[in-house]
PDB file of C-alpha atoms and ligand atoms in Angstrom:
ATOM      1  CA  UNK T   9     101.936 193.652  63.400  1.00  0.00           C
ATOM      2  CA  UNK T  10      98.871 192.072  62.584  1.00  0.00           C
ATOM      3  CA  UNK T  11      96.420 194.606  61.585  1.00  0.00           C
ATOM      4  CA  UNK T  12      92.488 194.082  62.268  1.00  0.00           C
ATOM      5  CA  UNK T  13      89.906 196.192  61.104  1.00  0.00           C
ATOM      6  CA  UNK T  14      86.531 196.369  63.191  1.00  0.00           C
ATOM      7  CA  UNK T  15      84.338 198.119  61.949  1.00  0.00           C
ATOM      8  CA  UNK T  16      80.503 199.355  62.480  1.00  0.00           C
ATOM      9  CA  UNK T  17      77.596 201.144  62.757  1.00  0.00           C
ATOM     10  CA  UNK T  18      75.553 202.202  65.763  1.00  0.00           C
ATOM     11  CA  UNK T  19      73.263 204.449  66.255  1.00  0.00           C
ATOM     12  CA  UNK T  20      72.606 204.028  69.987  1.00  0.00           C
ATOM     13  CA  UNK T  21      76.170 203.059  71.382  1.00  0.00           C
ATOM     14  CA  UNK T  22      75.024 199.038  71.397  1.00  0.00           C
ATOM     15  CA  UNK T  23      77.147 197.343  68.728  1.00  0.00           C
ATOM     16  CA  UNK T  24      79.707 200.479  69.127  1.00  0.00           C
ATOM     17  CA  UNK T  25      80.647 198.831  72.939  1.00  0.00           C
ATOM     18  CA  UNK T  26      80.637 195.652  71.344  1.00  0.00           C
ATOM     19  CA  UNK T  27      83.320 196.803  68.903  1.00  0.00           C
ATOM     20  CA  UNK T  28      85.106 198.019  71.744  1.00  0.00           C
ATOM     21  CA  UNK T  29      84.994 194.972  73.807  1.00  0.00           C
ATOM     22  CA  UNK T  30      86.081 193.037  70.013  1.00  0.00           C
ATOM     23  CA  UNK T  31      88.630 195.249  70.101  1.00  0.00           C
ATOM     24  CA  UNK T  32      90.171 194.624  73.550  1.00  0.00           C
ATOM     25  CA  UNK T  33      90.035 190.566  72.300  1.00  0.00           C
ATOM     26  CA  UNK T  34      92.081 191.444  69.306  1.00  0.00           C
ATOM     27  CA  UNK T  35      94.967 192.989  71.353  1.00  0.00           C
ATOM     28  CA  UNK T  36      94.685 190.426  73.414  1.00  0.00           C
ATOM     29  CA  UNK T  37      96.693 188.281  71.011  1.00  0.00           C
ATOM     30  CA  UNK T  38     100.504 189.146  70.935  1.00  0.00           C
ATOM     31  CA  UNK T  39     101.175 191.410  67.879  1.00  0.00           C
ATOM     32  CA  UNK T  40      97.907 192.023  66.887  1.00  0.00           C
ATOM     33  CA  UNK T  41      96.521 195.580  66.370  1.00  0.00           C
ATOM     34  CA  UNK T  42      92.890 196.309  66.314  1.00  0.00           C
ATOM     35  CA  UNK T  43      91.876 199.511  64.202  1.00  0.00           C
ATOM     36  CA  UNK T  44      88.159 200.945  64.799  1.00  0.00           C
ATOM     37  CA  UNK T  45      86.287 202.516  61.743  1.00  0.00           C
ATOM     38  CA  UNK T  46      82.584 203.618  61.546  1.00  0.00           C
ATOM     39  CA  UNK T  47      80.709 204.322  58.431  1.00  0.00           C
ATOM     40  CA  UNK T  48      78.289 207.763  58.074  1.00  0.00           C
ATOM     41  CA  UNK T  49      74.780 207.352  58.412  1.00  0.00           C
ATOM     42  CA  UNK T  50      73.112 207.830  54.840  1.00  0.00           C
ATOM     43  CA  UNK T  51      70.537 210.588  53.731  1.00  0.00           C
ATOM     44  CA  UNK T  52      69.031 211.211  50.341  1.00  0.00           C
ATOM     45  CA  UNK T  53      70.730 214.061  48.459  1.00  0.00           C
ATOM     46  CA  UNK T  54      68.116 216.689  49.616  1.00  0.00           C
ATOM     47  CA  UNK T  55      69.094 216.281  52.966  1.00  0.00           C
ATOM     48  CA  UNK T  56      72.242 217.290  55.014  1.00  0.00           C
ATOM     49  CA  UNK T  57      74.777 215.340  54.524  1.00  0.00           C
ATOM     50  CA  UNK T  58      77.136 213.905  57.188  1.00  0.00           C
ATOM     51  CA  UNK T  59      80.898 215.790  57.425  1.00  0.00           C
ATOM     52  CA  UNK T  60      84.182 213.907  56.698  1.00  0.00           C
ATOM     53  CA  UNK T  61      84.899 213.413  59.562  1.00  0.00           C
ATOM     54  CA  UNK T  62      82.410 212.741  62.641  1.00  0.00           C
ATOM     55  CA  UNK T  63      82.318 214.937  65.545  1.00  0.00           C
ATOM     56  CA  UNK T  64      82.750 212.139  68.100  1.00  0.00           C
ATOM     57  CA  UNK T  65      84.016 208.671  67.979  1.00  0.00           C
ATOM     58  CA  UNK T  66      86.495 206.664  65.285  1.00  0.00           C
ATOM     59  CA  UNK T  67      87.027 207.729  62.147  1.00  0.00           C
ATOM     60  CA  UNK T  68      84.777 206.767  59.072  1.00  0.00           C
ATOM     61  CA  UNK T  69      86.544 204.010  57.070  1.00  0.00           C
ATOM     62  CA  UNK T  70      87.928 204.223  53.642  1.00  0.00           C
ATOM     63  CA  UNK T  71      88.956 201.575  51.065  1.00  0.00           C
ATOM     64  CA  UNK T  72      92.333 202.259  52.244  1.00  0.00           C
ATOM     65  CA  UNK T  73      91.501 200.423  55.647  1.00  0.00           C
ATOM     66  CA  UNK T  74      89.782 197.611  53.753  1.00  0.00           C
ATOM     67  CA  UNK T  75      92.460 196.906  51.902  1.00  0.00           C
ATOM     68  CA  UNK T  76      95.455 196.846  53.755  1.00  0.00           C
ATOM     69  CA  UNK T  77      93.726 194.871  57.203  1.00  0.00           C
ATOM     70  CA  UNK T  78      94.375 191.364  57.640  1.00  0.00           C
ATOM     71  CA  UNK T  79      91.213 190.474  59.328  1.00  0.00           C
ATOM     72  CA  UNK T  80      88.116 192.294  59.270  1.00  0.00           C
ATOM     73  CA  UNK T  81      85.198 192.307  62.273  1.00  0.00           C
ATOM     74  CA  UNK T  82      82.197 193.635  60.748  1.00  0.00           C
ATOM     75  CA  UNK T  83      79.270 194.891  63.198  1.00  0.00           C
ATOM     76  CA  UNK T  84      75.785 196.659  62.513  1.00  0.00           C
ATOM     77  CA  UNK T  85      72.554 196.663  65.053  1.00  0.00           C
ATOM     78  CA  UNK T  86      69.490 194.875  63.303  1.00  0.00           C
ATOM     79  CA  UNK T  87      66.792 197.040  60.948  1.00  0.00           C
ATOM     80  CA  UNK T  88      63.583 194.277  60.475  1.00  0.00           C
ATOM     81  CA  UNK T  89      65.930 191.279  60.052  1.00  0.00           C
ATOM     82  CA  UNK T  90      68.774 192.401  58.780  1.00  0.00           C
ATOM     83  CA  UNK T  91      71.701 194.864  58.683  1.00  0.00           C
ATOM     84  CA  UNK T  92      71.643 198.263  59.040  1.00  0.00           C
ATOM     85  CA  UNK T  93      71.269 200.508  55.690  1.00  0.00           C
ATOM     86  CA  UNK T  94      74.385 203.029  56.452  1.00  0.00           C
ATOM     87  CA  UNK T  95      76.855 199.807  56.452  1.00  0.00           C
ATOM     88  CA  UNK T  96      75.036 197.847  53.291  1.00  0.00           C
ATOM     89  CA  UNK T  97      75.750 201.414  51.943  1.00  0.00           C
ATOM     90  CA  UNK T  98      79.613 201.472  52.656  1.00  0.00           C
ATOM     91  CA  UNK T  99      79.761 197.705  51.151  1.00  0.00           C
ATOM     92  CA  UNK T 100      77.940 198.570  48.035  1.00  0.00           C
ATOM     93  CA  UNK T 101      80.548 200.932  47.250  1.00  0.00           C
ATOM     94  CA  UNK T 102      83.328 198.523  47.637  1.00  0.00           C
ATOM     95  CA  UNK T 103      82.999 197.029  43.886  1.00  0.00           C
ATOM     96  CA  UNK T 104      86.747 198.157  43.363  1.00  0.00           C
ATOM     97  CA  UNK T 105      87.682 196.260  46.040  1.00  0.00           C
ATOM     98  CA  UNK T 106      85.849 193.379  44.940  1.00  0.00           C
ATOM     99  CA  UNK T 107      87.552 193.199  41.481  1.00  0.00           C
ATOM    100  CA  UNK T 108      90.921 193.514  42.246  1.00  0.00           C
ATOM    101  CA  UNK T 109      90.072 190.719  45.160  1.00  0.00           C
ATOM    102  CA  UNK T 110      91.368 192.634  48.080  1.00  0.00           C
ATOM    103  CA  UNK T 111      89.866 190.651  50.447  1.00  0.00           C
ATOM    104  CA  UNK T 112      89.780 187.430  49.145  1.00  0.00           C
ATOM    105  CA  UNK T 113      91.172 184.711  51.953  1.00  0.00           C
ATOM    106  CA  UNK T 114      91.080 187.040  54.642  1.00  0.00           C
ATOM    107  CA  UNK T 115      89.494 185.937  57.608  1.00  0.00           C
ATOM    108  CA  UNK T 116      85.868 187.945  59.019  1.00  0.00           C
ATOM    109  CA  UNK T 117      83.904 187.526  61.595  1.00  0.00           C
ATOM    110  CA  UNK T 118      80.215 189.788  62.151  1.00  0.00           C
ATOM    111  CA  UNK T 119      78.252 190.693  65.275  1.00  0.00           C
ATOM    112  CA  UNK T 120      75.033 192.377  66.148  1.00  0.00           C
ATOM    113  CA  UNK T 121      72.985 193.941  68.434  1.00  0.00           C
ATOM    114  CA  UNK T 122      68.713 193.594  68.647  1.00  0.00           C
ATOM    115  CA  UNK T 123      65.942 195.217  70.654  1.00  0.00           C
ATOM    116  CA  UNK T 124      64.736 191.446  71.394  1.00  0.00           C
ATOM    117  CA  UNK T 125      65.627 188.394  71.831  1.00  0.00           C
ATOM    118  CA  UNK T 126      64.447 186.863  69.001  1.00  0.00           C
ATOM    119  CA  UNK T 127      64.549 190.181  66.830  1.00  0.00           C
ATOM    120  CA  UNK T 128      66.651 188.705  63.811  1.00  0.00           C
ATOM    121  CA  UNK T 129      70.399 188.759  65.527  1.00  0.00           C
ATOM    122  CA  UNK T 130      70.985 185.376  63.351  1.00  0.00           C
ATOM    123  CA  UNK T 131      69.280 186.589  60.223  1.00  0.00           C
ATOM    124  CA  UNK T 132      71.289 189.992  60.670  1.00  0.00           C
ATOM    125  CA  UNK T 133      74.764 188.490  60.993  1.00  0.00           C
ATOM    126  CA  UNK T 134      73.982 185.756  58.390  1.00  0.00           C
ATOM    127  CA  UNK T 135      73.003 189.039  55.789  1.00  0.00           C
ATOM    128  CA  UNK T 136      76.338 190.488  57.134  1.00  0.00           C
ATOM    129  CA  UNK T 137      78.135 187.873  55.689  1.00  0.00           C
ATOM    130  CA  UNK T 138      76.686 187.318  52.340  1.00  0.00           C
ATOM    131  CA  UNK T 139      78.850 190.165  50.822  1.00  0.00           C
ATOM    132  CA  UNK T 140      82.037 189.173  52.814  1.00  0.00           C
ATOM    133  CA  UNK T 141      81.850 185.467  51.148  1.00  0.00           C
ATOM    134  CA  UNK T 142      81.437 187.418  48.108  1.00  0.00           C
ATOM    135  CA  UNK T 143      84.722 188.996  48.474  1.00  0.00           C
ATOM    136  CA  UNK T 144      85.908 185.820  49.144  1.00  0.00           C
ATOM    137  CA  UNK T 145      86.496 186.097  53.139  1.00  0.00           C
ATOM    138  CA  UNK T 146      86.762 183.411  55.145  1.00  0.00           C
ATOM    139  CA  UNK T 147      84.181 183.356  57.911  1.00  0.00           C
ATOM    140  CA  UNK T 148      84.833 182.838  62.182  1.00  0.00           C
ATOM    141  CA  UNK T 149      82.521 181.796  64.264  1.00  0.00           C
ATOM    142  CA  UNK T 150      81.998 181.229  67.869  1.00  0.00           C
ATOM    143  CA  UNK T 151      82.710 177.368  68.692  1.00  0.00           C
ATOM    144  CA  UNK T 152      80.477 176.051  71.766  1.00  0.00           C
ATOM    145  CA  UNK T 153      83.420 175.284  73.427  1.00  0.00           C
ATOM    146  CA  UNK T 154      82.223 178.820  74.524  1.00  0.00           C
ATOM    147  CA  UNK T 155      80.443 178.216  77.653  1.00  0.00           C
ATOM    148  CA  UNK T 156      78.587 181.224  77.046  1.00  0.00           C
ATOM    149  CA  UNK T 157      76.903 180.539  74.171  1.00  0.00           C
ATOM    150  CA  UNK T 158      74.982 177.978  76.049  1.00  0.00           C
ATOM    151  CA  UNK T 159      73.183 181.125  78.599  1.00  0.00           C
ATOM    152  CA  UNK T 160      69.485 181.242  77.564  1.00  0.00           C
ATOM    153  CA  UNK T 161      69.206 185.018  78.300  1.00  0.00           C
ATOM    154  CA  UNK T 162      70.693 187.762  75.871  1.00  0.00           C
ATOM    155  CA  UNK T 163      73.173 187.582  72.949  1.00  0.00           C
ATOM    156  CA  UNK T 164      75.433 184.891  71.828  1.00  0.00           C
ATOM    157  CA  UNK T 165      75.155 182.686  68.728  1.00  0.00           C
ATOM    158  CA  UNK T 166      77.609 180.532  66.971  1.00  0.00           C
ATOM    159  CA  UNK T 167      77.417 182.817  63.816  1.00  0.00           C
ATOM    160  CA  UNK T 168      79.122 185.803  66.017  1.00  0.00           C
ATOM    161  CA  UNK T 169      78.655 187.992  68.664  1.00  0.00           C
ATOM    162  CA  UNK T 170      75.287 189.110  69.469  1.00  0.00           C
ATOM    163  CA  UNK T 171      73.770 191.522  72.317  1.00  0.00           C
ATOM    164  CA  UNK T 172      69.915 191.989  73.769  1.00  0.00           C
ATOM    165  CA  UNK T 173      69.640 195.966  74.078  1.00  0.00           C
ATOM    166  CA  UNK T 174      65.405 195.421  74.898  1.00  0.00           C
ATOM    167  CA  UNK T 175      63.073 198.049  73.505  1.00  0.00           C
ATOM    168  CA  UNK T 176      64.478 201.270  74.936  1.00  0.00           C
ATOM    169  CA  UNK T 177      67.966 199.981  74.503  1.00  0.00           C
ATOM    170  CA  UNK T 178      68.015 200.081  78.123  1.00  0.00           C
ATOM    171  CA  UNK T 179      70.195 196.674  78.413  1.00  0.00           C
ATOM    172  CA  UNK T 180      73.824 197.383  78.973  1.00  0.00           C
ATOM    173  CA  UNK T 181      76.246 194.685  77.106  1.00  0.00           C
ATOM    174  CA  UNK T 182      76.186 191.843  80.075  1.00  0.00           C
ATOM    175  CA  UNK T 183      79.189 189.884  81.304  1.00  0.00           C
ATOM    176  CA  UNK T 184      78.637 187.133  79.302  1.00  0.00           C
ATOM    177  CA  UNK T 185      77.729 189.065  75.805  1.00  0.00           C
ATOM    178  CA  UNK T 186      81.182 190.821  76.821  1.00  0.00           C
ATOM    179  CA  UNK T 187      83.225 187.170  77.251  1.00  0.00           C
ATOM    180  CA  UNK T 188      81.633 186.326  73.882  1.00  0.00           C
ATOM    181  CA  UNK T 189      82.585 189.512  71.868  1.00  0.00           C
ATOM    182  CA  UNK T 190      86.461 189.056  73.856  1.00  0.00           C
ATOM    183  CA  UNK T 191      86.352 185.678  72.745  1.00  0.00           C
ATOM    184  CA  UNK T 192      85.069 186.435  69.447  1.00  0.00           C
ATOM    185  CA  UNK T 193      88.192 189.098  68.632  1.00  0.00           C
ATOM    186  CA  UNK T 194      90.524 186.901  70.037  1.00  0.00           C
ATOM    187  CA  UNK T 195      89.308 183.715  67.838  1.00  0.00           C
ATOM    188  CA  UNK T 196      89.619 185.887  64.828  1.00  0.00           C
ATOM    189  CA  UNK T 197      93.181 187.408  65.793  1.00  0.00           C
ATOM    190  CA  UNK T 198      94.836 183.642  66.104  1.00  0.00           C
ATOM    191  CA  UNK T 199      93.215 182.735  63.146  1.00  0.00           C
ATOM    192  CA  UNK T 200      94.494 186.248  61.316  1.00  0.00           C
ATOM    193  CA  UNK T 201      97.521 185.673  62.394  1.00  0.00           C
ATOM    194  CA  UNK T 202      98.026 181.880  61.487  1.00  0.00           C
ATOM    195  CA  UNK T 203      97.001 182.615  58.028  1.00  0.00           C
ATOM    196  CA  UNK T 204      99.339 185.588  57.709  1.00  0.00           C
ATOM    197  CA  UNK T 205     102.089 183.243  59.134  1.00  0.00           C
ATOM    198  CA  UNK T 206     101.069 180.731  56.491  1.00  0.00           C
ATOM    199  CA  UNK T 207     101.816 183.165  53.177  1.00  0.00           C
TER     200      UNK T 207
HETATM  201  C1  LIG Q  17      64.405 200.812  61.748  1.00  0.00           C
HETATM  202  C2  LIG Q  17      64.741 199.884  62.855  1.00  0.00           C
HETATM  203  C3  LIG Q  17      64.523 198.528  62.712  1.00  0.00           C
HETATM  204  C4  LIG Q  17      64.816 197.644  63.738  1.00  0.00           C
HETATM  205  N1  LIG Q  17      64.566 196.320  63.563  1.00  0.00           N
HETATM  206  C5  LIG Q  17      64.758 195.470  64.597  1.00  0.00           C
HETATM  207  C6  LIG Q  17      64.447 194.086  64.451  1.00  0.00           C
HETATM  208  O1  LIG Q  17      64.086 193.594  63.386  1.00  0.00           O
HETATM  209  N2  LIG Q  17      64.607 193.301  65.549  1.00  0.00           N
HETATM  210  C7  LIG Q  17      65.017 193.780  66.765  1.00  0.00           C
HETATM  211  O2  LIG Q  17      65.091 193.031  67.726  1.00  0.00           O
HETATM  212  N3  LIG Q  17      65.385 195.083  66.899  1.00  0.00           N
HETATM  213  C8  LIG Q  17      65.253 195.934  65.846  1.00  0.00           C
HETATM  214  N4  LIG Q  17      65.600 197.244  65.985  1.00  0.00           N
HETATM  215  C9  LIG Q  17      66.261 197.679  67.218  1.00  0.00           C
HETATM  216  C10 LIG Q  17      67.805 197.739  67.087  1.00  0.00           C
HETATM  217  O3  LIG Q  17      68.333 196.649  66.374  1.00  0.00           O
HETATM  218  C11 LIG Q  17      68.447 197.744  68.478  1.00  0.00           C
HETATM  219  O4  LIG Q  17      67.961 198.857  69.188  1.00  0.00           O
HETATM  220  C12 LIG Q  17      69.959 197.747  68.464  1.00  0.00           C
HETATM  221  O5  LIG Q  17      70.402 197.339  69.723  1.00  0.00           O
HETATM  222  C13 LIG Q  17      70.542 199.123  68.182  1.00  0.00           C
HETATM  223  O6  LIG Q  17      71.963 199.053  68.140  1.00  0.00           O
HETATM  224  P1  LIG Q  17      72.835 200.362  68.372  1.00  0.00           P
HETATM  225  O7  LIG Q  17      72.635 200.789  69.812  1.00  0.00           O
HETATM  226  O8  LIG Q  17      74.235 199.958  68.113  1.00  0.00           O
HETATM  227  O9  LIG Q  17      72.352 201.400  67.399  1.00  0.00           O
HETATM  228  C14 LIG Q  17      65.350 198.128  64.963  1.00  0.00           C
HETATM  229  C15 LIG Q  17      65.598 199.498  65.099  1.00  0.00           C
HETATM  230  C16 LIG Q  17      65.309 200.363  64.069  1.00  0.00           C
HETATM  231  C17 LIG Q  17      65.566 201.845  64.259  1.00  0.00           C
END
C-alpha cells in the first residue's frame, strides 16, 4: 500500500475537516492509505505542557511517520500571513530528517484555512512549502482543470486547498472547498503512487 501522511494543526476544527475530506481523496485511489497526524500546540516551559497523547482526535506525529510515508499533505490555519506556530514548531525539529534526506523526492501538497477571504491563504501555503522544498519534496498543486478553482467565493487556489471560515469561524467547509480538498488528495495519491511505481 501506498502510505500518505496528512497531517495538521487546527485549533478550531477548520483545516482538521479539511484533512478529513484530503483524506477521503487519498483512499479514493486504489491502494492508497491515508494516515492522519496532528502536532501539540506549543507553550513556553513555564506553562503546562500538552500530554503524549491528545485527549481527542489523531495521534500527534513522530519522525517515524515522516519517514516512512510516501506522500505527505501538510495543513495549518493562517496566523498574520502565514502558518501556524505549533506546526513551524514540529518542522523545526525535523533537522534529522533533513540530513539523512528522508524526504527528498517525495511528493507534498499544503492547504489552509483563513478567517477572510483575502487573509493570507496563498502567503500561508506558499510559507508551508518553503521547508518541504527544503527537504527536497516535490510540490502538487491544484490544476484549473478544477472547475472549482474558478468560484469567486471561499477557498481554492492553485497552490492547494484553501477554506473561508469568516471571523467567528462560523463558515462550514462548502461543497466546492470540499471537491477541491477531494481533488487535492486524490491528485497527490496518483502522483504518490506513480513515483513509487517508478523506483
Ligand atoms: C493569532 C491568529 C492569527 C490569525 N491570522 C489570520 C490572518 O492573517 N488572516 C486570516 O484571514 N485569518 C487569520 N486568523 C484566523 C484563522 O486563520 C482562521 O480562523 C482559521 O480558519 C482557523 O483554522 P482552524 O479552525 O483549523 O483552527 C488568525 C487567527 C489567529 C488566532
Amino acid at each position: 500500500m501506498i502510505q500518505i501522511l496528512v497531517l495538521y494543526y487546527s485549533r478550531s476544527g477548520s483545516v482538521a475537516e479539511m484533512a478529513r475530506h484530503i483524506a477521503h481523496g487519498i483512499e479514493s485511489v486504489t491502494d492508497c492509505e491515508a494516515s492522519i497526524r496532528t502536532v501539540p500546540t506549543v507553550s513556553a516551559t513555564s506553562e503546562s505542557i500538552e500530554p503524549d497523547i491528545p485527549e481527542s482526535g489523531p495521534p500527534f506525529a513522530t519522525h517515524e511517520d515522516l519517514i516512512k510515508c510516501d506522500g505527505l499533505a501538510l495543513g495549518s490555519p493562517t496566523r498574520f500571513g502565514n502558518m501556524a506556530a505549533p506546526m513551524k514548531y514540529f518542522i523545526d525539529s525535523t533537522s534529522d530528517i533533513w540530513v539523512s534526506g528522508g524526504l527528498a523526492g517525495k511528493p507534498a501538497s499544503v492547504f489552509s484555512s483563513t478567517a477572510s477571504l483575502h487573509g493570507g491563504q496563498e502567503t500561508t501555503l506558499l510559507s508551508m512549502m518553503l521547508p518541504l522544498m527544503h527537504h527536497g519534496m516535490l510540490m502538487v498543486g491544484l490544476p484549473y482543470t478544477e472547475s472549482g478553482l474558478f468560484a469567486n467565493e471561499g477557498g481554492g487556489t492553485p497552490y492547494g486547498a484553501s477554506h473561508v471560515a469568516g471571523d467567528k469561524n462560523e463558515r462550514p467547509v462548502s461543497e466546492n472547498e470540499k471537491e477541491l480538498c477531494l481533488a487535492a488528495g486524490r491528485r497527490l495519491a496518483k502522483i504518490t503512487k506513480k513515483l513509487s511505481a517508478s523506483q
